[in-house]
Coordinates of C-alpha atoms in Angstrom, one line a residue:
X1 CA 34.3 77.1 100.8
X2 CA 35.7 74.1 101.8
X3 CA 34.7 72.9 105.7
X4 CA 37.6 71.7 108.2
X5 CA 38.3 67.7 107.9
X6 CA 35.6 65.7 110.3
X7 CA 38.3 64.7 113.3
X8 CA 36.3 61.4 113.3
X9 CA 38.2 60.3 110.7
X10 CA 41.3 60.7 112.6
X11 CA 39.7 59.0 115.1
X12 CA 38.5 56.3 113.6
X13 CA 42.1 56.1 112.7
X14 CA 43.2 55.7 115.3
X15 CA 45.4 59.3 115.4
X16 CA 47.9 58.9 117.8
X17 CA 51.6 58.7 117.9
X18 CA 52.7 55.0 119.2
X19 CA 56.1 53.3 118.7
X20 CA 57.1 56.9 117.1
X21 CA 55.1 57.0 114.0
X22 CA 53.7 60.2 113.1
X23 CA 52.6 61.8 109.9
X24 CA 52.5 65.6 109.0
X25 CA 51.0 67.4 106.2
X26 CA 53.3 70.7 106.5
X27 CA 50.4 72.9 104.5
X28 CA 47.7 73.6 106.5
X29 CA 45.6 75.6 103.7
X30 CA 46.7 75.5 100.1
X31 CA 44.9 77.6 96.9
X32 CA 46.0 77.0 93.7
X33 CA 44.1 77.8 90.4
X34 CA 42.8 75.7 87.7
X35 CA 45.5 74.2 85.7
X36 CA 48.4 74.9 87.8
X37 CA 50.2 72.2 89.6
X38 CA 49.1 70.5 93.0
X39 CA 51.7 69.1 95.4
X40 CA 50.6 68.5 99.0
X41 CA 53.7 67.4 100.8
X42 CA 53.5 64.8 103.4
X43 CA 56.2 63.6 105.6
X44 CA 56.4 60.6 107.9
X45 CA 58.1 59.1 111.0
X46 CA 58.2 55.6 111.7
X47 CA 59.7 52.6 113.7
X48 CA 58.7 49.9 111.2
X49 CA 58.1 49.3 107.8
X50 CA 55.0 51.6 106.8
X51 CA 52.3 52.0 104.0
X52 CA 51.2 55.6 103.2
X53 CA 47.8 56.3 102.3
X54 CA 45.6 59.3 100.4
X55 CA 42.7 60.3 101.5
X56 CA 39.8 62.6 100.1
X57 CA 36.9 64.1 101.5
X58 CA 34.4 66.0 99.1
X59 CA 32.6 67.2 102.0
X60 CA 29.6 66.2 103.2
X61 CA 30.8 63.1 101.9
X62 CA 33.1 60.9 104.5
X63 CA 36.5 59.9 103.1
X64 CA 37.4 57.7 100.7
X65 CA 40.9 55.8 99.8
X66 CA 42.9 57.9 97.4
X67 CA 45.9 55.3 96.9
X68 CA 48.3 54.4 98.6
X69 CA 52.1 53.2 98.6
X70 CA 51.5 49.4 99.0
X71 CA 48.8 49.0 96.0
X72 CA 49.4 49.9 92.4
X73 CA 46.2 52.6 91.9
X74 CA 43.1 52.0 90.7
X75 CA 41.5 53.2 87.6
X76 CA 39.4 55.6 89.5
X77 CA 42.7 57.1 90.6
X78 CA 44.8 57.0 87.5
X79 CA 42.1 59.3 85.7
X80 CA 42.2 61.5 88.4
X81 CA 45.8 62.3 87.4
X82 CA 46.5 62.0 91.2
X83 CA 50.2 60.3 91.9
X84 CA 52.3 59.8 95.4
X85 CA 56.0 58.1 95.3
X86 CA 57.0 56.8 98.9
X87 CA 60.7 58.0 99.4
X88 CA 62.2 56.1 102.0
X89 CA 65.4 58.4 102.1
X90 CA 63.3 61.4 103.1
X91 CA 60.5 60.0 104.4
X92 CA 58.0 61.4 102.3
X93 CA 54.9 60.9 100.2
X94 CA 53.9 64.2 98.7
X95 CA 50.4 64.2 96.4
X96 CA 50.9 65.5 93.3
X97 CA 49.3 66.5 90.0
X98 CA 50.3 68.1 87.1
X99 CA 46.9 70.3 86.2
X100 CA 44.5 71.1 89.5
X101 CA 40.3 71.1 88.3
X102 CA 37.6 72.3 90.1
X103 CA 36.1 68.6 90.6
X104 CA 39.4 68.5 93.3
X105 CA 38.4 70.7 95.5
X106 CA 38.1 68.5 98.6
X107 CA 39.8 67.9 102.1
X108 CA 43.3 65.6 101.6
X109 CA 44.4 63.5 104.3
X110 CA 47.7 61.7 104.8
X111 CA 48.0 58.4 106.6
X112 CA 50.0 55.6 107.4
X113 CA 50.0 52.0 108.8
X114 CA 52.8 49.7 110.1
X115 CA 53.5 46.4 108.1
X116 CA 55.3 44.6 111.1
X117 CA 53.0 44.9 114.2
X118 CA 50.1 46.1 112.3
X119 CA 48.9 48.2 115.4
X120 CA 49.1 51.5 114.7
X121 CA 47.5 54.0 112.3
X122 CA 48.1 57.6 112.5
X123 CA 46.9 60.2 110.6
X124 CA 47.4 63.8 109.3
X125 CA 44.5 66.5 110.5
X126 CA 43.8 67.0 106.7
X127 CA 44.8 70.2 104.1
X128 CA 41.7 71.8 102.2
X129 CA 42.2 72.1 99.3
X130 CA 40.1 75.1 97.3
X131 CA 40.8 75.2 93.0
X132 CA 40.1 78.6 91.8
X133 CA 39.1 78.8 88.2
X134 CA 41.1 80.8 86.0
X135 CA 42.3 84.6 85.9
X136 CA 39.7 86.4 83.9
X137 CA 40.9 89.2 81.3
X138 CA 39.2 92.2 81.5
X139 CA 36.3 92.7 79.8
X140 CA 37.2 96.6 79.3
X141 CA 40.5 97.2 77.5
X142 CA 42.0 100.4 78.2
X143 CA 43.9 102.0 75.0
X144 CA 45.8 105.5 75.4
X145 CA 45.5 107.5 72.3
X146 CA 48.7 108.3 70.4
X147 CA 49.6 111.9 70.1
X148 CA 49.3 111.5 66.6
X149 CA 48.6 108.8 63.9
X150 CA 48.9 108.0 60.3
X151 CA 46.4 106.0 58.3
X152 CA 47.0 104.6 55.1
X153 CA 44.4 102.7 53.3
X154 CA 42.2 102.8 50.2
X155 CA 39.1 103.4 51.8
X156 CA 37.1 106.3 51.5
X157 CA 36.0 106.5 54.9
X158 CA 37.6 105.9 58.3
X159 CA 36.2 106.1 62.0
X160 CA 37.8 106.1 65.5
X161 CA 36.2 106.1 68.8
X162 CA 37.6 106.8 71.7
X163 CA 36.3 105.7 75.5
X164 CA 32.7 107.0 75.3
X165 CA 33.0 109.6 73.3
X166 CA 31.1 109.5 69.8
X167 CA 32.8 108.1 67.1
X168 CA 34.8 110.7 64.5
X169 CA 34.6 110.1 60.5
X170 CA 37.9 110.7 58.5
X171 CA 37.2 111.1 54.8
X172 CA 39.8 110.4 52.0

């Protein structure tokens, strides 16, 4: 189980709302399952001209720079599979990736930093972010016996068996 985001790291960040800028992560707790699609929305407020940021926290571990709007990502991040766009129109920088793994199972934090005055960093509180593996079939299959059936084979013996009852012999 994934532990809450360290609120250092918003402190450290500065996490405050100055000039107007704010950031919000509008998913407190997501759960997704391995293989399905991530998308951790993010959406931003600001007076100036801002870079976004990515966080990720593999707790105990402190944060570490995802990517982030300004900087084309690194190599570290483009095998990840991880990928934001910074729309100006909505105001938005959703985290997204096409097939979730277990190895991304972390804490996610969205930021941001004003180009112009270059005072003011405010950061999200963080999402958790648990991947469950994959649905398991069942290792028992359940099978109704039809009322009546019809077998048709050159063999010279058949056998059925049915729950845990012993098996029955047809001979031909």
């Amino acid at each position: 189980k994934l532990m809450r985001p360290q609120r250092e790291f918003c402190s450290r960040m500065s996490q405050r709302i100055a000039y107007g800028d704010s950031v919000n992560q509008t998913i407190a707790d997501f759960t997704t399952q391995e293989g399905e699609s991530v998308l951790l929305p993010c959406s931003y407020t600001s007076s100036f001209s801002p870079v976004l940021f990515w966080y990720v926290q593999h707790p105990p571990e402190p944060p570490r720079h995802l990517l982030s709007s300004y900087d084309d990502p690194s190599e570290e991040t483009k095998k990840s599979g991880f990928s934001a766009v910074l729309d100006k129109k909505e105001e938005s920088f959703h985290l997204k990736k096409a097939s979730g793994e277990p190895r991304d199972s972390a804490v996610y934090f969205c930021a941001l930093r004003d180009t112009v005055k270059r005072t003011t960093s405010v950061c999200s509180t963080g999402t958790p972010l648990p991947i469950r593996p994959p649905a398991r079939f069942p290792s028992l299959l359940s099978v109704r016996e039809p009322p009546e059936v019809l077998l048709e084979e050159d063999l010279s013996v058949w056998a059925k068996q049915w729950g845990r009852d012993a098996p029955s012999g047809i001979a031909t």
